[in-house]
Amino acid sequence: MSNDMAEATAVNYLNATRGWKSWLLTLDHKRIAILYMAAIAVFFFVGGVLAMLIRLELLHPGRDLVGADTYNKLFTLHGAIMIFLFIIPGVPAILGNFLLPLMLGARDVAFPRLNLASWYIFMLGSLFALYSIVAGAADTGWTFYTPYSTQTDTSVISMTLGAFILGFSSIFTGLNFIVTIHKLRLPGMTWYRMPLFVWSMYATAIIQVLATPVLGITLLLLVIERVAGIGIFDPAMGGDPVLYQHFFWFYSHPAVYIMILPGMGIVSELITAHAHKKIFGYKAVAYSSLGIAFVSFLVWGHHMFVSGQSELAAMLFSFLTFFVGIPSGIKVFNWVTTLYRGSIKLTTPMLYALSFLFLFSIGGFTGIMLGALAVDVHVHDTYFIVAHFHYVMMGGTVIAFLGGLHHWWPKMFGRMYNEPWAKVACALIFVGFNVTFGSQFLLGLHGMPRRYYNYLDQYQPLHAFSTFGSWILGAGFVIMAIYLIHSLARGRRAGSNPWRALTLEWETPSPPPTENFPFTPSLAHGPYDYDRVIPVNVEPGGRAVRPEVVS
């Protein structure tokens, strides 16, 4: 298109996005994704502030900022907000909503009104959860374990009702994605021509639909237990508090992969686009996503090795846990092989992808260690578990999300961010994360229990080291927020395809128009055919042309 047409497209987009009413009633999947982004960014900020307060309190033994009761509420809120309001909805709601139709060549998701309803349900559940902060915040930990959660006088009901409502948003989003992938693919886009990010979202959606109802029923039973005292988790009335753990982890272990599978899909896209190399073992990477989804339903009992379950059950869950490493290992092997002899450009998204490979490998390896009964019993409920969890969740999901955010930011907003500052922020986040949580592996191995408000003097140096790391980590996120917000107003215009990638979303203007594609897209090549396609870098104002296919 001409310069005038490109400018008109940008002006029309800006005009269309003005007005709060048009946003709140929009059916455009891209605008709904941005609504999710705004809300989830606020929740991430709140959860991050709570994390900083926790680390400040643990800088020295004894009381520094808050008392023991307040500390229990802080780590409960931090966990619940980060899990239910940030990590679980983050990638599917933001990047999944924005990119899925574009990658499939569709105009929108299958059920646009259901998509908007999912956002309203998410906001309603979030308000319940945030209300619990001012109503005597829950102090149970984010798992809400019985019997304590049925006895404490804190706001467990509002927090669990919030999570219950949030589950409906997750289920509706998963249903929408499954139908969209099955029914709205561009003619000619077979299953084996879909981008790997779409495969990861498909596996994630299956888990959302099948596992989330179990959590909803479990939390509803907990609320009924508190209100009516029916006794399902009360031994005095013939109930069993460990039954709650079985119900909770039957959902929550698959939920780990609701968090990590989208991140794995992002990394597949980043590595191929920024190494300009055909993905190695496409089918193996695609099917490994489904394999992870399947195995995730079989290993919930490895969270309960010390709960009193039978030795045979513990052995079986331990054995099955090792199988999770197979599809995850396939992905890591294929990503590394894809990088081999690729035309690697160390852009910010690629730096996040490389950070993911390092950090997630540590999280995955320590997860295999914890699958062994002898190791798990020794370090159970210590800071080793905290470190492992964060290396998987933050070192995996969050780092991948940040890479994806930087990769698709030009497509979402039509502006480039400051690349040097982005690399500085990436370095600070990488260093700060490892200082913060790497030291916690040592704390756990030396016997420091998690969730403790006070501790012995011998643990103080490592706690101080971890707290200093959190300051570096926080500085990285502050810098990121500044340059991303700055880019919205002052960033240089991004072309349609600044990374010279091959997936369909890069064949539409940046930001995409309401109808997604100003022309009918075609599949002249696959999403990773860098061995036979010369990607075209479309500059601002340039004509949106398809990459040239080389015979």
XYZ file of C-alpha atoms in Angstrom, residues 22-546:
525
model
C -16.354 1.008 22.132
C -13.746 -0.879 24.164
C -16.171 -2.322 26.698
C -18.533 -3.569 23.974
C -15.939 -4.649 21.426
C -16.084 -8.066 19.784
C -12.653 -7.682 18.136
C -10.352 -10.387 19.491
C -7.371 -8.016 19.291
C -8.970 -5.354 21.454
C -10.189 -7.968 23.941
C -6.579 -9.168 24.180
C -5.470 -5.632 25.010
C -8.217 -5.356 27.649
C -6.821 -8.515 29.211
C -3.304 -7.090 28.975
C -4.256 -3.923 30.853
C -5.979 -5.846 33.658
C -3.325 -8.535 33.985
C -0.551 -5.907 34.047
C -2.215 -4.338 37.101
C -2.477 -7.717 38.836
C 1.161 -8.494 38.018
C 2.177 -5.179 39.568
C 0.209 -5.944 42.740
C 1.657 -9.460 42.957
C 5.147 -8.099 42.358
C 4.833 -5.503 45.116
C 3.712 -8.259 47.504
C 6.750 -10.322 46.503
C 9.076 -7.401 47.243
C 7.470 -6.956 50.667
C 7.978 -10.662 51.400
C 11.656 -10.481 50.458
C 12.141 -7.306 52.520
C 10.600 -8.989 55.552
C 12.959 -11.947 55.120
C 16.063 -9.761 54.860
C 16.751 -10.381 58.564
C 15.411 -12.872 61.125
C 12.478 -11.639 63.168
C 10.234 -8.698 62.347
C 11.391 -6.067 59.858
C 8.161 -4.740 58.324
C 5.160 -6.851 59.306
C 4.075 -9.375 61.905
C 3.622 -13.096 61.456
C -0.101 -12.964 60.659
C 0.361 -10.261 58.048
C 3.258 -12.209 56.529
C 0.982 -15.243 56.088
C -1.507 -13.045 54.251
C 1.205 -11.529 52.067
C 2.497 -14.821 50.676
C -1.053 -16.147 50.259
C -2.086 -13.104 48.225
C 1.156 -13.119 46.243
C 0.669 -16.759 45.266
C -3.040 -16.495 44.516
C -2.727 -13.312 42.449
C 0.280 -14.518 40.471
C -1.242 -17.940 39.776
C -4.921 -17.201 39.186
C -4.760 -13.609 37.902
C -1.482 -13.540 35.999
C 0.254 -16.754 34.937
C -2.746 -19.001 34.153
C -4.688 -16.425 32.089
C -1.659 -14.449 30.863
C -0.487 -16.026 27.618
C -3.816 -17.538 26.452
C -5.832 -14.406 27.218
C -3.358 -11.904 25.785
C -1.195 -13.478 23.086
C -3.561 -16.363 22.385
C -6.516 -14.045 21.867
C -4.556 -11.605 19.738
C -2.634 -14.075 17.571
C -4.692 -17.229 17.135
C -7.075 -15.920 14.435
C -4.226 -14.072 12.705
C -2.053 -17.184 12.592
C -4.958 -19.226 11.227
C -5.928 -16.631 8.615
C -9.320 -16.037 10.284
C -11.221 -12.806 10.887
C -11.897 -13.539 14.567
C -12.343 -16.353 17.054
C -15.279 -18.715 16.619
C -17.438 -17.093 19.331
C -16.628 -13.355 19.639
C -19.409 -12.670 22.161
C -18.285 -15.545 24.345
C -14.788 -14.105 24.130
C -15.978 -10.755 25.476
C -18.054 -12.524 28.143
C -14.908 -14.379 29.214
C -13.203 -11.053 29.894
C -16.133 -9.796 31.973
C -16.178 -13.049 33.936
C -12.430 -12.712 34.474
C -12.888 -9.193 35.819
C -15.746 -10.304 38.103
C -13.652 -13.118 39.573
C -10.716 -10.737 39.966
C -12.856 -8.272 41.921
C -13.874 -11.050 44.325
C -10.232 -12.001 44.795
C -9.098 -8.406 45.333
C -11.992 -7.755 47.708
C -10.507 -10.385 50.001
C -7.519 -8.067 50.548
C -9.675 -5.495 52.339
C -11.966 -8.084 53.929
C -9.287 -9.773 56.021
C -7.041 -11.391 53.437
C -6.761 -15.195 53.403
C -3.730 -16.634 55.201
C -3.910 -20.262 54.027
C -1.417 -20.213 51.172
C -2.650 -20.197 47.574
C -3.572 -23.915 47.805
C -6.237 -23.323 50.539
C -5.430 -26.661 52.227
C -7.922 -28.114 54.670
C -8.434 -28.354 57.608
C -6.939 -24.906 58.255
C -8.863 -23.249 55.402
C -12.153 -24.411 56.970
C -11.218 -23.006 60.395
C -9.437 -19.666 59.835
C -11.508 -16.496 60.252
C -9.871 -14.790 57.245
C -11.578 -14.162 53.898
C -11.174 -17.624 52.398
C -14.706 -17.603 50.960
C -14.269 -14.457 48.839
C -10.866 -15.605 47.593
C -12.048 -19.099 46.652
C -15.245 -17.737 45.066
C -13.040 -15.465 42.992
C -10.990 -18.432 41.797
C -14.232 -20.363 41.145
C -15.555 -17.584 38.905
C -12.207 -17.238 37.135
C -12.470 -20.896 36.185
C -15.461 -20.172 33.946
C -13.433 -17.590 32.032
C -10.689 -20.172 31.510
C -13.154 -22.846 30.321
C -14.909 -20.503 27.874
C -11.583 -19.339 26.449
C -10.456 -22.934 25.991
C -13.694 -23.884 24.221
C -13.393 -20.868 21.950
C -9.837 -21.741 20.974
C -10.621 -25.408 20.279
C -13.520 -24.542 17.957
C -11.514 -21.777 16.278
C -8.619 -24.123 15.520
C -10.908 -26.863 14.219
C -13.261 -24.724 12.150
C -11.656 -21.432 11.116
C -8.316 -22.426 9.646
C -7.521 -20.906 6.276
C -8.340 -23.309 3.417
C -5.238 -25.365 2.804
C -3.910 -24.967 6.340
C -3.720 -28.577 7.433
C -2.796 -29.593 10.970
C 0.833 -29.929 9.930
C 0.942 -26.441 8.444
C -0.203 -24.716 11.633
C 2.327 -22.691 13.627
C 3.594 -24.479 16.728
C 2.184 -21.717 18.909
C -1.266 -22.809 17.719
C -0.461 -26.426 18.646
C 0.557 -25.321 22.146
C -2.630 -23.301 22.560
C -4.661 -26.302 21.390
C -3.081 -28.538 24.044
C -3.585 -25.797 26.637
C -7.244 -25.420 25.717
C -7.826 -29.157 26.159
C -6.439 -28.955 29.707
C -8.507 -25.842 30.445
C -11.723 -27.551 29.423
C -11.073 -30.913 31.095
C -9.275 -29.948 34.311
C -10.736 -26.606 35.365
C -14.178 -28.004 36.343
C -12.435 -30.180 38.959
C -10.973 -27.075 40.612
C -14.351 -25.348 40.491
C -16.084 -28.251 42.232
C -13.290 -28.495 44.807
C -13.439 -24.810 45.739
C -17.237 -24.904 45.823
C -17.079 -27.846 48.257
C -14.662 -25.843 50.396
C -17.067 -22.900 50.512
C -19.996 -25.199 51.392
C -17.843 -26.813 54.082
C -17.189 -23.407 55.664
C -20.786 -22.205 55.370
C -22.773 -25.372 56.115
C -20.244 -27.666 57.823
C -21.185 -30.721 55.744
C -18.025 -32.521 56.818
C -16.656 -33.788 53.509
C -13.149 -32.725 54.602
C -13.727 -33.173 58.372
C -12.532 -36.511 59.903
C -14.850 -36.015 62.879
C -17.794 -36.271 60.492
C -16.386 -39.067 58.363
C -14.595 -36.809 55.907
C -10.941 -36.687 54.855
C -8.823 -33.502 54.600
C -6.375 -35.290 52.270
C -9.234 -35.742 49.789
C -9.080 -32.004 49.242
C -5.427 -32.340 48.188
C -6.311 -35.051 45.666
C -9.041 -32.892 44.162
C -6.898 -29.750 44.164
C -3.802 -31.281 42.595
C -5.767 -33.232 39.998
C -6.455 -29.789 38.559
C -3.402 -27.897 39.688
C -0.788 -30.164 38.201
C -2.349 -29.963 34.723
C -2.662 -26.241 35.448
C 1.131 -26.095 35.594
C 1.010 -26.957 31.897
C -1.765 -24.443 31.241
C 0.971 -22.056 32.306
C 4.013 -23.577 30.582
C 2.656 -24.984 27.290
C 1.854 -21.545 25.815
C 5.354 -20.439 26.788
C 6.807 -23.412 24.934
C 4.788 -22.439 21.868
C 6.151 -18.908 22.057
C 9.742 -20.158 22.232
C 9.201 -22.294 19.117
C 8.189 -19.146 17.236
C 10.990 -16.973 18.627
C 13.791 -19.418 17.860
C 12.762 -20.027 14.262
C 12.004 -16.368 13.483
C 15.186 -14.953 15.000
C 17.471 -17.725 13.785
C 15.783 -17.808 10.351
C 15.962 -21.563 10.429
C 13.396 -24.238 9.695
C 12.205 -25.861 12.925
C 13.837 -29.217 13.550
C 11.321 -32.034 14.047
C 8.073 -30.114 13.561
C 5.806 -33.097 14.220
C 7.769 -34.151 17.304
C 7.433 -30.657 18.802
C 3.720 -30.524 17.936
C 2.863 -33.951 19.339
C 5.003 -33.373 22.432
C 2.559 -30.598 23.395
C -0.288 -33.099 23.327
C 1.903 -35.645 25.142
C 2.560 -33.180 27.964
C -1.171 -32.458 28.206
C -1.932 -36.187 28.497
C 0.754 -37.042 31.053
C -0.145 -33.993 33.173
C -3.383 -35.712 34.247
C -1.556 -38.771 35.620
C 0.976 -37.365 38.091
C -0.916 -35.222 40.620
C 0.101 -37.548 43.461
C 3.747 -36.505 43.363
C 2.672 -33.406 45.294
C 1.524 -35.711 48.107
C 4.433 -38.064 48.801
C 4.367 -37.159 52.518
C 0.572 -36.967 52.860
C 0.125 -40.565 53.958
C -0.768 -42.134 50.609
C 0.201 -45.786 50.152
C 3.748 -46.753 49.233
C 2.489 -48.357 46.018
C 0.684 -45.154 44.983
C 3.789 -43.103 45.760
C 5.953 -45.431 43.652
C 3.518 -45.275 40.721
C 3.278 -41.488 40.815
C 7.067 -41.256 41.063
C 7.465 -43.551 38.048
C 4.915 -41.636 35.972
C 6.504 -38.294 36.860
C 9.646 -39.208 34.960
C 7.601 -39.507 31.757
C 6.890 -35.750 31.828
C 10.567 -35.208 31.069
C 10.327 -37.035 27.730
C 8.134 -34.601 25.731
C 9.766 -31.624 27.478
C 13.198 -32.984 26.601
C 12.106 -33.472 22.981
C 11.218 -29.802 22.770
C 14.488 -28.592 24.288
C 16.520 -30.897 22.014
C 14.661 -29.705 18.920
C 15.022 -26.034 19.858
C 18.761 -26.379 20.389
C 19.103 -28.312 17.126
C 17.154 -25.607 15.315
C 19.649 -23.027 16.560
C 22.562 -25.044 15.173
C 23.994 -23.233 12.141
C 21.072 -20.820 12.097
C 21.395 -17.172 11.128
C 20.951 -16.093 14.738
C 20.228 -12.462 15.527
C 20.523 -11.569 19.200
C 17.410 -9.447 19.303
C 15.572 -8.962 22.586
C 13.040 -11.733 21.816
C 15.877 -14.146 21.035
C 17.657 -13.230 24.277
C 14.499 -14.109 26.181
C 14.244 -17.387 24.251
C 17.840 -18.286 25.177
C 17.143 -17.298 28.788
C 14.130 -19.611 28.723
C 16.247 -22.536 27.523
C 18.655 -22.087 30.426
C 16.149 -21.354 33.190
C 13.478 -23.856 32.179
C 16.082 -26.597 31.851
C 17.037 -26.002 35.488
C 13.384 -26.036 36.519
C 12.697 -29.201 34.530
C 15.782 -31.026 35.788
C 14.991 -30.229 39.428
C 11.428 -31.393 38.742
C 12.782 -34.795 37.717
C 14.849 -34.805 40.911
C 11.729 -34.122 42.951
C 9.991 -37.019 41.257
C 12.378 -39.325 43.106
C 10.864 -40.259 46.463
C 14.078 -40.017 48.482
C 14.868 -36.509 47.251
C 11.315 -35.213 47.530
C 10.829 -36.409 51.102
C 14.111 -34.765 52.111
C 13.373 -31.330 50.608
C 9.567 -31.315 50.908
C 8.194 -27.961 52.100
C 11.612 -26.326 51.957
C 12.865 -23.441 49.862
C 14.105 -25.988 47.312
C 10.461 -26.378 46.263
C 10.042 -22.590 46.087
C 13.099 -22.305 43.835
C 12.010 -25.182 41.578
C 8.504 -23.755 41.233
C 9.781 -20.311 40.276
C 12.327 -21.667 37.795
C 9.480 -23.479 36.026
C 6.818 -20.780 36.329
C 8.798 -17.565 36.095
C 11.936 -18.901 34.438
C 9.694 -20.726 31.994
C 6.280 -19.143 31.518
C 7.029 -15.518 32.421
C 10.350 -15.337 30.553
C 8.719 -16.867 27.469
C 5.808 -14.436 27.788
C 8.217 -11.492 27.932
C 9.957 -12.793 24.821
C 6.627 -13.161 23.046
C 5.515 -9.709 24.184
C 8.642 -8.140 22.698
C 8.335 -10.228 19.529
C 4.713 -9.302 18.815
C 4.677 -5.798 20.359
C 5.326 -4.183 16.943
C 2.449 -6.181 15.479
C 0.084 -5.319 18.327
C 0.753 -1.577 18.463
C 2.647 -0.750 15.274
C 5.568 0.727 17.213
C 9.102 -0.441 17.979
C 10.527 -0.204 21.486
C 14.043 0.912 22.417
C 16.137 -2.153 21.644
C 19.255 -1.247 23.735
C 17.157 -0.580 26.839
C 15.202 -3.766 26.191
C 18.429 -5.751 26.259
C 19.478 -4.038 29.489
C 16.147 -4.974 31.088
C 16.494 -8.559 29.854
C 19.970 -8.825 31.388
C 18.776 -7.404 34.724
C 15.811 -9.788 34.819
C 18.012 -12.777 34.004
C 20.660 -11.917 36.603
C 18.163 -10.816 39.229
C 16.080 -13.949 38.798
C 19.042 -16.291 39.221
C 20.351 -14.417 42.260
C 16.879 -14.403 43.844
C 15.917 -18.022 43.306
C 19.213 -19.813 42.684
C 20.166 -19.075 46.285
C 16.892 -20.617 47.436
C 17.994 -24.038 46.175
C 20.823 -23.824 48.719
C 18.459 -22.604 51.430
C 16.234 -25.621 50.847
C 19.081 -28.110 50.806
C 20.239 -26.713 54.156
C 16.759 -27.222 55.616
C 15.117 -23.777 55.488
C 11.332 -24.443 55.465
C 9.119 -22.389 53.191
C 6.302 -20.129 54.426
C 8.192 -19.384 57.672
C 8.076 -15.825 58.969
C 11.178 -16.266 61.151
C 14.327 -18.327 60.700
C 17.661 -19.213 62.274
C 20.606 -16.830 61.950
C 22.525 -19.371 59.844
C 20.135 -18.752 56.918
C 20.438 -14.955 56.961
C 23.265 -14.551 54.357
C 21.401 -16.545 51.729
C 18.121 -14.764 52.495
C 19.883 -11.412 52.151
C 21.434 -12.535 48.856
C 17.996 -13.544 47.596
C 16.495 -10.212 48.633
C 19.254 -8.261 46.858
C 18.488 -10.271 43.731
C 14.817 -9.294 43.950
C 15.844 -5.632 43.763
C 17.781 -6.294 40.536
C 14.792 -8.214 39.189
C 12.423 -5.402 40.089
C 14.672 -2.834 38.412
C 14.510 -4.835 35.182
C 10.713 -4.819 35.199
C 10.560 -1.080 35.958
C 12.839 -0.315 33.015
C 10.724 -2.563 30.789
C 7.511 -0.816 31.762
C 9.066 2.582 31.010
C 10.339 1.821 27.506
C 7.224 -0.114 26.470
C 4.912 2.697 27.559
C 7.250 5.225 25.934
C 7.155 3.275 22.669
C 3.374 3.698 22.398
C 3.791 7.444 21.926
C 7.359 7.917 20.703
C 8.450 4.579 19.263
C 9.356 4.504 15.588
C 6.826 2.978 13.246
C 7.151 -0.760 12.798
C 6.754 -2.241 9.369
C 4.411 -5.116 8.708
C 7.253 -7.579 9.256
C 10.198 -6.123 11.209
C 11.554 -9.585 12.122
C 11.197 -11.036 8.594
C 9.148 -13.945 9.921
C 6.944 -16.299 7.894
C 3.790 -16.914 9.947
C 0.583 -15.341 8.650
C 0.218 -12.579 11.248
C 3.220 -10.821 9.693
C 1.431 -10.487 6.335
C -1.048 -7.952 7.691
C -0.393 -4.276 8.588
C 0.819 -3.312 12.058
C -1.428 -2.938 13.980
C -3.833 -5.209 12.092
C -7.130 -3.707 10.862
C -10.437 -4.815 12.328
C -10.910 -7.447 9.621
C -7.319 -8.701 10.232
C -6.326 -9.014 6.571
C -6.844 -6.319 3.893
C -6.575 -9.122 1.351
C -7.384 -12.824 1.297
C -4.271 -14.544 2.662
C -2.862 -17.538 0.859
C -0.552 -20.363 1.889
C 2.273 -20.183 -0.598
C 4.645 -21.532 2.046
C 4.682 -23.046 5.510
C 5.305 -21.100 8.729
C 8.930 -22.281 8.991
C 10.061 -22.647 5.377
C 13.168 -20.537 5.826
C 15.078 -23.032 3.685
C 12.979 -22.118 0.628
C 11.595 -18.647 1.312
C 13.222 -15.235 1.404
C 11.319 -13.282 4.097
C 10.562 -9.710 3.084
C 11.119 -6.876 5.536
C 8.230 -4.488 4.916
C 9.167 -0.998 6.079
C 6.657 1.534 7.438
C 4.469 2.800 4.653
C 5.621 0.034 2.339
C 3.340 -2.316 0.461
C 2.382 -5.486 2.372
C 3.900 -8.120 0.105
C 4.232 -11.826 0.641
